mmCIF file with all atom_site columns, C-alpha atoms and ligand atoms in Angstrom:
data_model
loop_
_atom_site.group_PDB
_atom_site.id
_atom_site.type_symbol
_atom_site.label_atom_id
_atom_site.label_alt_id
_atom_site.label_comp_id
_atom_site.label_asym_id
_atom_site.label_entity_id
_atom_site.label_seq_id
_atom_site.pdbx_PDB_ins_code
_atom_site.Cartn_x
_atom_site.Cartn_y
_atom_site.Cartn_z
_atom_site.occupancy
_atom_site.B_iso_or_equiv
_atom_site.pdbx_formal_charge
_atom_site.auth_seq_id
_atom_site.auth_comp_id
_atom_site.auth_asym_id
_atom_site.auth_atom_id
_atom_site.pdbx_PDB_model_num
ATOM   1   C CA  . UNK A 1 1   ? 2.757   9.383   18.161  1.00 36.00 ? 1   UNK A CA  1
ATOM   2   C CA  . UNK A 1 2   ? 4.849   10.979  15.374  1.00 40.00 ? 2   UNK A CA  1
ATOM   3   C CA  . UNK A 1 3   ? 3.513   10.646  11.840  1.00 39.00 ? 3   UNK A CA  1
ATOM   4   C CA  . UNK A 1 4   ? 5.349   8.188   9.588   1.00 42.00 ? 4   UNK A CA  1
ATOM   5   C CA  . UNK A 1 5   ? 7.650   10.080  7.244   1.00 41.00 ? 5   UNK A CA  1
ATOM   6   C CA  . UNK A 1 6   ? 5.885   8.779   4.115   1.00 48.00 ? 6   UNK A CA  1
ATOM   7   C CA  . UNK A 1 7   ? 2.502   10.101  5.208   1.00 45.00 ? 7   UNK A CA  1
ATOM   8   C CA  . UNK A 1 8   ? 1.105   12.666  2.787   1.00 41.00 ? 8   UNK A CA  1
ATOM   9   C CA  . UNK A 1 9   ? -1.199  15.057  4.580   1.00 39.00 ? 9   UNK A CA  1
ATOM   10  C CA  . UNK A 1 10  ? -3.917  16.766  2.592   1.00 36.00 ? 10  UNK A CA  1
ATOM   11  C CA  . UNK A 1 11  ? -6.041  19.627  3.691   1.00 37.00 ? 11  UNK A CA  1
ATOM   12  C CA  . UNK A 1 12  ? -9.629  18.687  4.264   1.00 36.00 ? 12  UNK A CA  1
ATOM   13  C CA  . UNK A 1 13  ? -10.820 20.915  1.408   1.00 36.00 ? 13  UNK A CA  1
ATOM   14  C CA  . UNK A 1 14  ? -8.530  19.335  -1.160  1.00 37.00 ? 14  UNK A CA  1
ATOM   15  C CA  . UNK A 1 15  ? -9.869  16.885  -3.694  1.00 33.00 ? 15  UNK A CA  1
ATOM   16  C CA  . UNK A 1 16  ? -8.493  13.355  -3.735  1.00 37.00 ? 16  UNK A CA  1
ATOM   17  C CA  . UNK A 1 17  ? -5.578  12.931  -6.093  1.00 38.00 ? 17  UNK A CA  1
ATOM   18  C CA  . UNK A 1 18  ? -5.442  10.137  -8.614  1.00 37.00 ? 18  UNK A CA  1
ATOM   19  C CA  . UNK A 1 19  ? -2.208  11.033  -10.277 1.00 38.00 ? 19  UNK A CA  1
ATOM   20  C CA  . UNK A 1 20  ? 0.552   10.249  -7.748  1.00 42.00 ? 20  UNK A CA  1
ATOM   21  C CA  . UNK A 1 21  ? 0.946   6.539   -8.113  1.00 46.00 ? 21  UNK A CA  1
ATOM   22  C CA  . UNK A 1 22  ? 2.722   4.787   -10.951 1.00 46.00 ? 22  UNK A CA  1
ATOM   23  C CA  . UNK A 1 23  ? -0.265  2.445   -10.770 1.00 45.00 ? 23  UNK A CA  1
ATOM   24  C CA  . UNK A 1 24  ? -2.428  5.241   -12.180 1.00 44.00 ? 24  UNK A CA  1
ATOM   25  C CA  . UNK A 1 25  ? -0.915  4.413   -15.558 1.00 47.00 ? 25  UNK A CA  1
ATOM   26  C CA  . UNK A 1 26  ? -1.512  0.708   -15.668 1.00 54.00 ? 26  UNK A CA  1
ATOM   27  C CA  . UNK A 1 27  ? 1.079   -1.324  -17.555 1.00 67.00 ? 27  UNK A CA  1
ATOM   28  C CA  . UNK A 1 28  ? 0.223   -1.687  -21.205 1.00 81.00 ? 28  UNK A CA  1
ATOM   29  C CA  . UNK A 1 29  ? 1.926   -5.075  -21.289 1.00 87.00 ? 29  UNK A CA  1
ATOM   30  C CA  . UNK A 1 30  ? -0.749  -6.721  -19.169 1.00 92.00 ? 30  UNK A CA  1
ATOM   31  C CA  . UNK A 1 31  ? -3.557  -5.308  -21.358 1.00 91.00 ? 31  UNK A CA  1
ATOM   32  C CA  . UNK A 1 32  ? -1.815  -6.438  -24.513 1.00 91.00 ? 32  UNK A CA  1
ATOM   33  C CA  . UNK A 1 33  ? -1.482  -9.953  -23.129 1.00 90.00 ? 33  UNK A CA  1
ATOM   34  C CA  . UNK A 1 34  ? -5.155  -10.073 -22.127 1.00 91.00 ? 34  UNK A CA  1
ATOM   35  C CA  . UNK A 1 35  ? -6.202  -8.974  -25.614 1.00 90.00 ? 35  UNK A CA  1
ATOM   36  C CA  . UNK A 1 36  ? -4.169  -11.843 -27.019 1.00 91.00 ? 36  UNK A CA  1
ATOM   37  C CA  . UNK A 1 37  ? -5.288  -14.530 -24.535 1.00 90.00 ? 37  UNK A CA  1
ATOM   38  C CA  . UNK A 1 38  ? -8.905  -14.849 -23.372 1.00 89.00 ? 38  UNK A CA  1
ATOM   39  C CA  . UNK A 1 39  ? -9.824  -15.347 -19.723 1.00 94.00 ? 39  UNK A CA  1
ATOM   40  C CA  . UNK A 1 40  ? -8.780  -18.619 -18.087 1.00 92.00 ? 40  UNK A CA  1
ATOM   41  C CA  . UNK A 1 41  ? -8.811  -20.406 -14.744 1.00 92.00 ? 41  UNK A CA  1
ATOM   42  C CA  . UNK A 1 42  ? -6.826  -19.010 -11.831 1.00 95.00 ? 42  UNK A CA  1
ATOM   43  C CA  . UNK A 1 43  ? -4.802  -21.367 -9.676  1.00 91.00 ? 43  UNK A CA  1
ATOM   44  C CA  . UNK A 1 44  ? -5.446  -20.073 -6.169  1.00 95.00 ? 44  UNK A CA  1
ATOM   45  C CA  . UNK A 1 45  ? -7.353  -16.808 -6.159  1.00 98.00 ? 45  UNK A CA  1
ATOM   46  C CA  . UNK A 1 46  ? -11.136 -17.040 -5.916  1.00 97.00 ? 46  UNK A CA  1
ATOM   47  C CA  . UNK A 1 47  ? -14.347 -15.437 -4.737  1.00 98.00 ? 47  UNK A CA  1
ATOM   48  C CA  . UNK A 1 48  ? -15.122 -16.152 -1.087  1.00 97.00 ? 48  UNK A CA  1
ATOM   49  C CA  . UNK A 1 49  ? -18.622 -15.782 0.290   1.00 97.00 ? 49  UNK A CA  1
ATOM   50  C CA  . UNK A 1 50  ? -18.419 -14.386 3.830   1.00 97.00 ? 50  UNK A CA  1
ATOM   51  C CA  . UNK A 1 51  ? -20.928 -15.192 6.588   1.00 97.00 ? 51  UNK A CA  1
ATOM   52  C CA  . UNK A 1 52  ? -23.958 -12.920 6.626   1.00 97.00 ? 52  UNK A CA  1
ATOM   53  C CA  . UNK A 1 53  ? -26.345 -12.290 9.493   1.00 98.00 ? 53  UNK A CA  1
ATOM   54  C CA  . UNK A 1 54  ? -29.415 -10.743 7.948   1.00 97.00 ? 54  UNK A CA  1
ATOM   55  C CA  . UNK A 1 55  ? -31.566 -8.636  10.198  1.00 98.00 ? 55  UNK A CA  1
ATOM   56  C CA  . UNK A 1 56  ? -34.367 -6.154  9.602   1.00 98.00 ? 56  UNK A CA  1
ATOM   57  C CA  . UNK A 1 57  ? -32.189 -3.643  11.526  1.00 98.00 ? 57  UNK A CA  1
ATOM   58  C CA  . UNK A 1 58  ? -29.348 -4.088  9.022   1.00 98.00 ? 58  UNK A CA  1
ATOM   59  C CA  . UNK A 1 59  ? -27.111 -6.921  7.925   1.00 98.00 ? 59  UNK A CA  1
ATOM   60  C CA  . UNK A 1 60  ? -23.814 -7.951  9.494   1.00 98.00 ? 60  UNK A CA  1
ATOM   61  C CA  . UNK A 1 61  ? -20.797 -9.738  8.027   1.00 98.00 ? 61  UNK A CA  1
ATOM   62  C CA  . UNK A 1 62  ? -17.689 -10.864 9.889   1.00 97.00 ? 62  UNK A CA  1
ATOM   63  C CA  . UNK A 1 63  ? -14.306 -12.391 9.083   1.00 97.00 ? 63  UNK A CA  1
ATOM   64  C CA  . UNK A 1 64  ? -12.340 -14.652 11.412  1.00 94.00 ? 64  UNK A CA  1
ATOM   65  C CA  . UNK A 1 65  ? -8.911  -15.279 9.889   1.00 85.00 ? 65  UNK A CA  1
ATOM   66  C CA  . UNK A 1 66  ? -8.349  -18.997 10.047  1.00 82.00 ? 66  UNK A CA  1
ATOM   67  C CA  . UNK A 1 67  ? -12.062 -19.902 9.913   1.00 88.00 ? 67  UNK A CA  1
ATOM   68  C CA  . UNK A 1 68  ? -13.108 -17.931 6.855   1.00 90.00 ? 68  UNK A CA  1
ATOM   69  C CA  . UNK A 1 69  ? -9.992  -17.013 4.937   1.00 95.00 ? 69  UNK A CA  1
ATOM   70  C CA  . UNK A 1 70  ? -6.746  -18.915 4.196   1.00 95.00 ? 70  UNK A CA  1
ATOM   71  C CA  . UNK A 1 71  ? -4.414  -16.629 6.180   1.00 97.00 ? 71  UNK A CA  1
ATOM   72  C CA  . UNK A 1 72  ? -4.055  -14.788 9.466   1.00 96.00 ? 72  UNK A CA  1
ATOM   73  C CA  . UNK A 1 73  ? -4.772  -11.062 9.231   1.00 97.00 ? 73  UNK A CA  1
ATOM   74  C CA  . UNK A 1 74  ? -1.706  -8.895  9.994   1.00 97.00 ? 74  UNK A CA  1
ATOM   75  C CA  . UNK A 1 75  ? -2.792  -5.662  8.267   1.00 98.00 ? 75  UNK A CA  1
ATOM   76  C CA  . UNK A 1 76  ? -5.937  -3.851  7.204   1.00 98.00 ? 76  UNK A CA  1
ATOM   77  C CA  . UNK A 1 77  ? -6.096  -0.961  4.767   1.00 98.00 ? 77  UNK A CA  1
ATOM   78  C CA  . UNK A 1 78  ? -8.779  0.631   2.628   1.00 98.00 ? 78  UNK A CA  1
ATOM   79  C CA  . UNK A 1 79  ? -9.198  2.681   -0.515  1.00 98.00 ? 79  UNK A CA  1
ATOM   80  C CA  . UNK A 1 80  ? -11.755 5.483   -0.492  1.00 98.00 ? 80  UNK A CA  1
ATOM   81  C CA  . UNK A 1 81  ? -12.384 8.852   -2.187  1.00 98.00 ? 81  UNK A CA  1
ATOM   82  C CA  . UNK A 1 82  ? -11.352 7.158   -5.427  1.00 98.00 ? 82  UNK A CA  1
ATOM   83  C CA  . UNK A 1 83  ? -11.964 9.664   -8.237  1.00 97.00 ? 83  UNK A CA  1
ATOM   84  C CA  . UNK A 1 84  ? -13.981 8.630   -11.284 1.00 95.00 ? 84  UNK A CA  1
ATOM   85  C CA  . UNK A 1 85  ? -11.807 6.857   -13.820 1.00 95.00 ? 85  UNK A CA  1
ATOM   86  C CA  . UNK A 1 86  ? -8.940  6.136   -11.422 1.00 96.00 ? 86  UNK A CA  1
ATOM   87  C CA  . UNK A 1 87  ? -7.180  2.781   -11.512 1.00 95.00 ? 87  UNK A CA  1
ATOM   88  C CA  . UNK A 1 88  ? -5.319  1.139   -8.644  1.00 96.00 ? 88  UNK A CA  1
ATOM   89  C CA  . UNK A 1 89  ? -3.093  -1.876  -8.263  1.00 96.00 ? 89  UNK A CA  1
ATOM   90  C CA  . UNK A 1 90  ? -0.938  -2.753  -11.246 1.00 96.00 ? 90  UNK A CA  1
ATOM   91  C CA  . UNK A 1 91  ? 1.361   -5.021  -9.295  1.00 97.00 ? 91  UNK A CA  1
ATOM   92  C CA  . UNK A 1 92  ? 1.745   -8.458  -7.711  1.00 98.00 ? 92  UNK A CA  1
ATOM   93  C CA  . UNK A 1 93  ? 3.281   -9.665  -4.448  1.00 98.00 ? 93  UNK A CA  1
ATOM   94  C CA  . UNK A 1 94  ? 5.800   -12.407 -3.877  1.00 98.00 ? 94  UNK A CA  1
ATOM   95  C CA  . UNK A 1 95  ? 4.326   -13.755 -0.649  1.00 98.00 ? 95  UNK A CA  1
ATOM   96  C CA  . UNK A 1 96  ? 1.358   -11.662 0.422   1.00 98.00 ? 96  UNK A CA  1
ATOM   97  C CA  . UNK A 1 97  ? -2.152  -13.104 0.731   1.00 98.00 ? 97  UNK A CA  1
ATOM   98  C CA  . UNK A 1 98  ? -4.998  -10.598 0.547   1.00 98.00 ? 98  UNK A CA  1
ATOM   99  C CA  . UNK A 1 99  ? -8.759  -10.467 0.780   1.00 98.00 ? 99  UNK A CA  1
ATOM   100 C CA  . UNK A 1 100 ? -10.603 -7.654  -0.972  1.00 98.00 ? 100 UNK A CA  1
ATOM   101 C CA  . UNK A 1 101 ? -14.028 -6.656  0.340   1.00 98.00 ? 101 UNK A CA  1
ATOM   102 C CA  . UNK A 1 102 ? -16.220 -4.060  -1.402  1.00 98.00 ? 102 UNK A CA  1
ATOM   103 C CA  . UNK A 1 103 ? -17.470 -2.460  1.828   1.00 98.00 ? 103 UNK A CA  1
ATOM   104 C CA  . UNK A 1 104 ? -19.474 0.068   -0.114  1.00 98.00 ? 104 UNK A CA  1
ATOM   105 C CA  . UNK A 1 105 ? -20.216 0.600   -3.794  1.00 98.00 ? 105 UNK A CA  1
ATOM   106 C CA  . UNK A 1 106 ? -18.608 -1.474  -6.515  1.00 98.00 ? 106 UNK A CA  1
ATOM   107 C CA  . UNK A 1 107 ? -15.462 -1.857  -8.604  1.00 98.00 ? 107 UNK A CA  1
ATOM   108 C CA  . UNK A 1 108 ? -13.756 -4.292  -10.969 1.00 98.00 ? 108 UNK A CA  1
ATOM   109 C CA  . UNK A 1 109 ? -10.708 -6.399  -10.161 1.00 98.00 ? 109 UNK A CA  1
ATOM   110 C CA  . UNK A 1 110 ? -8.672  -8.124  -12.852 1.00 97.00 ? 110 UNK A CA  1
ATOM   111 C CA  . UNK A 1 111 ? -6.544  -10.983 -11.547 1.00 98.00 ? 111 UNK A CA  1
ATOM   112 C CA  . UNK A 1 112 ? -3.800  -12.629 -13.589 1.00 97.00 ? 112 UNK A CA  1
ATOM   113 C CA  . UNK A 1 113 ? -1.636  -15.435 -12.208 1.00 96.00 ? 113 UNK A CA  1
ATOM   114 C CA  . UNK A 1 114 ? 0.570   -15.724 -15.286 1.00 95.00 ? 114 UNK A CA  1
ATOM   115 C CA  . UNK A 1 115 ? -1.371  -18.771 -16.506 1.00 93.00 ? 115 UNK A CA  1
ATOM   116 C CA  . UNK A 1 116 ? -4.915  -17.397 -16.678 1.00 94.00 ? 116 UNK A CA  1
ATOM   117 C CA  . UNK A 1 117 ? -6.772  -14.167 -15.940 1.00 97.00 ? 117 UNK A CA  1
ATOM   118 C CA  . UNK A 1 118 ? -10.271 -13.197 -14.870 1.00 97.00 ? 118 UNK A CA  1
ATOM   119 C CA  . UNK A 1 119 ? -12.263 -10.030 -14.263 1.00 97.00 ? 119 UNK A CA  1
ATOM   120 C CA  . UNK A 1 120 ? -14.479 -9.812  -11.178 1.00 98.00 ? 120 UNK A CA  1
ATOM   121 C CA  . UNK A 1 121 ? -17.123 -7.201  -10.424 1.00 98.00 ? 121 UNK A CA  1
ATOM   122 C CA  . UNK A 1 122 ? -17.267 -6.768  -6.646  1.00 98.00 ? 122 UNK A CA  1
ATOM   123 C CA  . UNK A 1 123 ? -20.492 -5.176  -5.516  1.00 98.00 ? 123 UNK A CA  1
ATOM   124 C CA  . UNK A 1 124 ? -21.714 -6.863  -2.319  1.00 98.00 ? 124 UNK A CA  1
ATOM   125 C CA  . UNK A 1 125 ? -19.941 -6.541  1.068   1.00 98.00 ? 125 UNK A CA  1
ATOM   126 C CA  . UNK A 1 126 ? -20.249 -10.293 1.757   1.00 98.00 ? 126 UNK A CA  1
ATOM   127 C CA  . UNK A 1 127 ? -18.783 -11.290 -1.607  1.00 98.00 ? 127 UNK A CA  1
ATOM   128 C CA  . UNK A 1 128 ? -15.021 -11.027 -1.168  1.00 98.00 ? 128 UNK A CA  1
ATOM   129 C CA  . UNK A 1 129 ? -12.082 -11.873 -3.382  1.00 98.00 ? 129 UNK A CA  1
ATOM   130 C CA  . UNK A 1 130 ? -9.111  -13.859 -2.104  1.00 98.00 ? 130 UNK A CA  1
ATOM   131 C CA  . UNK A 1 131 ? -5.843  -13.014 -3.901  1.00 98.00 ? 131 UNK A CA  1
ATOM   132 C CA  . UNK A 1 132 ? -3.084  -15.606 -3.656  1.00 98.00 ? 132 UNK A CA  1
ATOM   133 C CA  . UNK A 1 133 ? 0.632   -14.689 -3.777  1.00 98.00 ? 133 UNK A CA  1
ATOM   134 C CA  . UNK A 1 134 ? 2.143   -14.124 -7.240  1.00 98.00 ? 134 UNK A CA  1
ATOM   135 C CA  . UNK A 1 135 ? -1.079  -12.738 -8.691  1.00 98.00 ? 135 UNK A CA  1
ATOM   136 C CA  . UNK A 1 136 ? -1.141  -9.540  -10.728 1.00 97.00 ? 136 UNK A CA  1
ATOM   137 C CA  . UNK A 1 137 ? -4.113  -7.281  -9.895  1.00 98.00 ? 137 UNK A CA  1
ATOM   138 C CA  . UNK A 1 138 ? -5.685  -4.188  -11.427 1.00 97.00 ? 138 UNK A CA  1
ATOM   139 C CA  . UNK A 1 139 ? -8.641  -2.369  -9.870  1.00 98.00 ? 139 UNK A CA  1
ATOM   140 C CA  . UNK A 1 140 ? -10.859 -0.014  -11.880 1.00 97.00 ? 140 UNK A CA  1
ATOM   141 C CA  . UNK A 1 141 ? -14.410 1.247   -12.521 1.00 98.00 ? 141 UNK A CA  1
ATOM   142 C CA  . UNK A 1 142 ? -14.921 2.408   -8.938  1.00 98.00 ? 142 UNK A CA  1
ATOM   143 C CA  . UNK A 1 143 ? -18.435 3.647   -8.336  1.00 98.00 ? 143 UNK A CA  1
ATOM   144 C CA  . UNK A 1 144 ? -18.841 6.985   -6.618  1.00 98.00 ? 144 UNK A CA  1
ATOM   145 C CA  . UNK A 1 145 ? -18.314 6.689   -2.860  1.00 97.00 ? 145 UNK A CA  1
ATOM   146 C CA  . UNK A 1 146 ? -17.017 3.145   -3.021  1.00 98.00 ? 146 UNK A CA  1
ATOM   147 C CA  . UNK A 1 147 ? -14.804 1.758   -0.272  1.00 98.00 ? 147 UNK A CA  1
ATOM   148 C CA  . UNK A 1 148 ? -12.427 -1.149  -0.880  1.00 98.00 ? 148 UNK A CA  1
ATOM   149 C CA  . UNK A 1 149 ? -11.307 -2.898  2.300   1.00 98.00 ? 149 UNK A CA  1
ATOM   150 C CA  . UNK A 1 150 ? -8.192  -5.084  2.095   1.00 98.00 ? 150 UNK A CA  1
ATOM   151 C CA  . UNK A 1 151 ? -7.132  -7.656  4.682   1.00 98.00 ? 151 UNK A CA  1
ATOM   152 C CA  . UNK A 1 152 ? -3.510  -8.702  4.303   1.00 98.00 ? 152 UNK A CA  1
ATOM   153 C CA  . UNK A 1 153 ? -1.292  -11.446 5.699   1.00 98.00 ? 153 UNK A CA  1
ATOM   154 C CA  . UNK A 1 154 ? 1.729   -9.237  6.466   1.00 98.00 ? 154 UNK A CA  1
ATOM   155 C CA  . UNK A 1 155 ? 2.701   -5.651  7.258   1.00 98.00 ? 155 UNK A CA  1
ATOM   156 C CA  . UNK A 1 156 ? 3.525   -3.334  4.364   1.00 98.00 ? 156 UNK A CA  1
ATOM   157 C CA  . UNK A 1 157 ? 6.831   -4.234  2.721   1.00 98.00 ? 157 UNK A CA  1
ATOM   158 C CA  . UNK A 1 158 ? 7.830   -2.617  -0.579  1.00 98.00 ? 158 UNK A CA  1
ATOM   159 C CA  . UNK A 1 159 ? 10.335  -5.427  -1.257  1.00 98.00 ? 159 UNK A CA  1
ATOM   160 C CA  . UNK A 1 160 ? 7.405   -7.866  -1.521  1.00 98.00 ? 160 UNK A CA  1
ATOM   161 C CA  . UNK A 1 161 ? 5.984   -5.957  -4.531  1.00 98.00 ? 161 UNK A CA  1
ATOM   162 C CA  . UNK A 1 162 ? 6.505   -6.863  -8.198  1.00 97.00 ? 162 UNK A CA  1
ATOM   163 C CA  . UNK A 1 163 ? 5.623   -3.695  -10.083 1.00 96.00 ? 163 UNK A CA  1
ATOM   164 C CA  . UNK A 1 164 ? 6.798   -4.672  -13.552 1.00 95.00 ? 164 UNK A CA  1
ATOM   165 C CA  . UNK A 1 165 ? 4.409   -6.948  -15.493 1.00 95.00 ? 165 UNK A CA  1
ATOM   166 C CA  . UNK A 1 166 ? 7.117   -8.762  -17.468 1.00 94.00 ? 166 UNK A CA  1
ATOM   167 C CA  . UNK A 1 167 ? 9.073   -9.366  -14.308 1.00 95.00 ? 167 UNK A CA  1
ATOM   168 C CA  . UNK A 1 168 ? 5.855   -10.724 -12.753 1.00 96.00 ? 168 UNK A CA  1
ATOM   169 C CA  . UNK A 1 169 ? 5.356   -13.150 -15.669 1.00 95.00 ? 169 UNK A CA  1
ATOM   170 C CA  . UNK A 1 170 ? 8.909   -14.428 -15.254 1.00 95.00 ? 170 UNK A CA  1
ATOM   171 C CA  . UNK A 1 171 ? 8.411   -14.940 -11.524 1.00 96.00 ? 171 UNK A CA  1
ATOM   172 C CA  . UNK A 1 172 ? 5.014   -16.618 -11.950 1.00 95.00 ? 172 UNK A CA  1
ATOM   173 C CA  . UNK A 1 173 ? 6.323   -19.026 -14.588 1.00 91.00 ? 173 UNK A CA  1
ATOM   174 C CA  . UNK A 1 174 ? 9.433   -19.853 -12.582 1.00 94.00 ? 174 UNK A CA  1
ATOM   175 C CA  . UNK A 1 175 ? 7.154   -20.729 -9.659  1.00 92.00 ? 175 UNK A CA  1
ATOM   176 C CA  . UNK A 1 176 ? 5.329   -23.217 -11.923 1.00 83.00 ? 176 UNK A CA  1
HETATM 177 P P1  . TYD B 2 .   ? 0.000   0.588   -3.468  1.00 85.29 ? 201 TYD B P1  1
HETATM 178 O O1  . TYD B 2 .   ? -0.014  -0.749  -2.795  1.00 85.29 ? 201 TYD B O1  1
HETATM 179 O O2  . TYD B 2 .   ? 0.882   0.762   -4.664  1.00 85.29 ? 201 TYD B O2  1
HETATM 180 O O3  . TYD B 2 .   ? -1.479  1.035   -3.844  1.00 85.29 ? 201 TYD B O3  1
HETATM 181 P P2  . TYD B 2 .   ? -2.566  0.372   -4.814  1.00 85.29 ? 201 TYD B P2  1
HETATM 182 O O4  . TYD B 2 .   ? -2.147  -1.038  -5.111  1.00 85.29 ? 201 TYD B O4  1
HETATM 183 O O5  . TYD B 2 .   ? -3.840  0.430   -4.056  1.00 85.29 ? 201 TYD B O5  1
HETATM 184 O O6  . TYD B 2 .   ? -2.660  1.189   -6.039  1.00 85.29 ? 201 TYD B O6  1
HETATM 185 O O7  . TYD B 2 .   ? 0.373   1.675   -2.369  1.00 85.29 ? 201 TYD B O7  1
HETATM 186 C C1  . TYD B 2 .   ? 0.277   3.069   -2.628  1.00 85.29 ? 201 TYD B C1  1
HETATM 187 C C2  . TYD B 2 .   ? 1.214   3.788   -1.670  1.00 85.29 ? 201 TYD B C2  1
HETATM 188 O O8  . TYD B 2 .   ? 0.805   3.597   -0.323  1.00 85.29 ? 201 TYD B O8  1
HETATM 189 C C3  . TYD B 2 .   ? 2.662   3.317   -1.756  1.00 85.29 ? 201 TYD B C3  1
HETATM 190 O O9  . TYD B 2 .   ? 3.496   4.466   -1.697  1.00 85.29 ? 201 TYD B O9  1
HETATM 191 C C4  . TYD B 2 .   ? 2.873   2.500   -0.523  1.00 85.29 ? 201 TYD B C4  1
HETATM 192 C C5  . TYD B 2 .   ? 1.864   3.049   0.455   1.00 85.29 ? 201 TYD B C5  1
HETATM 193 N N1  . TYD B 2 .   ? 1.294   2.009   1.338   1.00 85.29 ? 201 TYD B N1  1
HETATM 194 C C6  . TYD B 2 .   ? 1.663   1.960   2.668   1.00 85.29 ? 201 TYD B C6  1
HETATM 195 O O10 . TYD B 2 .   ? 2.474   2.782   3.155   1.00 85.29 ? 201 TYD B O10 1
HETATM 196 N N2  . TYD B 2 .   ? 1.115   0.996   3.472   1.00 85.29 ? 201 TYD B N2  1
HETATM 197 C C7  . TYD B 2 .   ? 0.232   0.090   3.000   1.00 85.29 ? 201 TYD B C7  1
HETATM 198 O O11 . TYD B 2 .   ? -0.245  -0.792  3.765   1.00 85.29 ? 201 TYD B O11 1
HETATM 199 C C8  . TYD B 2 .   ? -0.124  0.128   1.608   1.00 85.29 ? 201 TYD B C8  1
HETATM 200 C C9  . TYD B 2 .   ? -1.076  -0.856  1.020   1.00 85.29 ? 201 TYD B C9  1
HETATM 201 C C10 . TYD B 2 .   ? 0.432   1.107   0.817   1.00 85.29 ? 201 TYD B C10 1
#
């Protein structure tokens, strides 16, 4: 199968790059707003405890779309080899639902729905975070070797992204 044209191949000896994405420089506007307004309740996003089968041979967790999470899974992607100090996210989606699972290691996720914001430390593979549409997210403080698994409700679509924080606030407020 031919490689998608946007695929960036790296040689196996190269170090992971943190600098490509605009998300590496997280919008100052969102930080400024959080400094001004303390944390508050989110309207739809929340922590979701996933089923856990504990076993002396090793534990097992599973996700069945409609049974455990509020959407059907249409895409899976994961972040790994995240360099120390790197930040990801820095955007919202119009319609996408997502579930973030810290498969390995730990990291912080800030969620902001335009009405309230909260910071979550994700550090157990059965403790996942559901992100509702129209929610700004910023991921940071990745521990060494951490892996962030994301289940999503739709295939990748750049037109579903809101990458400007002020634009996001306008959209979130218009949605009520
Ligand atoms: P982005 O969603 O901005 O990354 P993050 O929120 O983790 O910082 O995506 C980074 C790049 O990867 C961007 O160029 C789009 C591309 N991408 C895909 O091609 N498919 C995908 O499923 C995802 C999530 C991203």
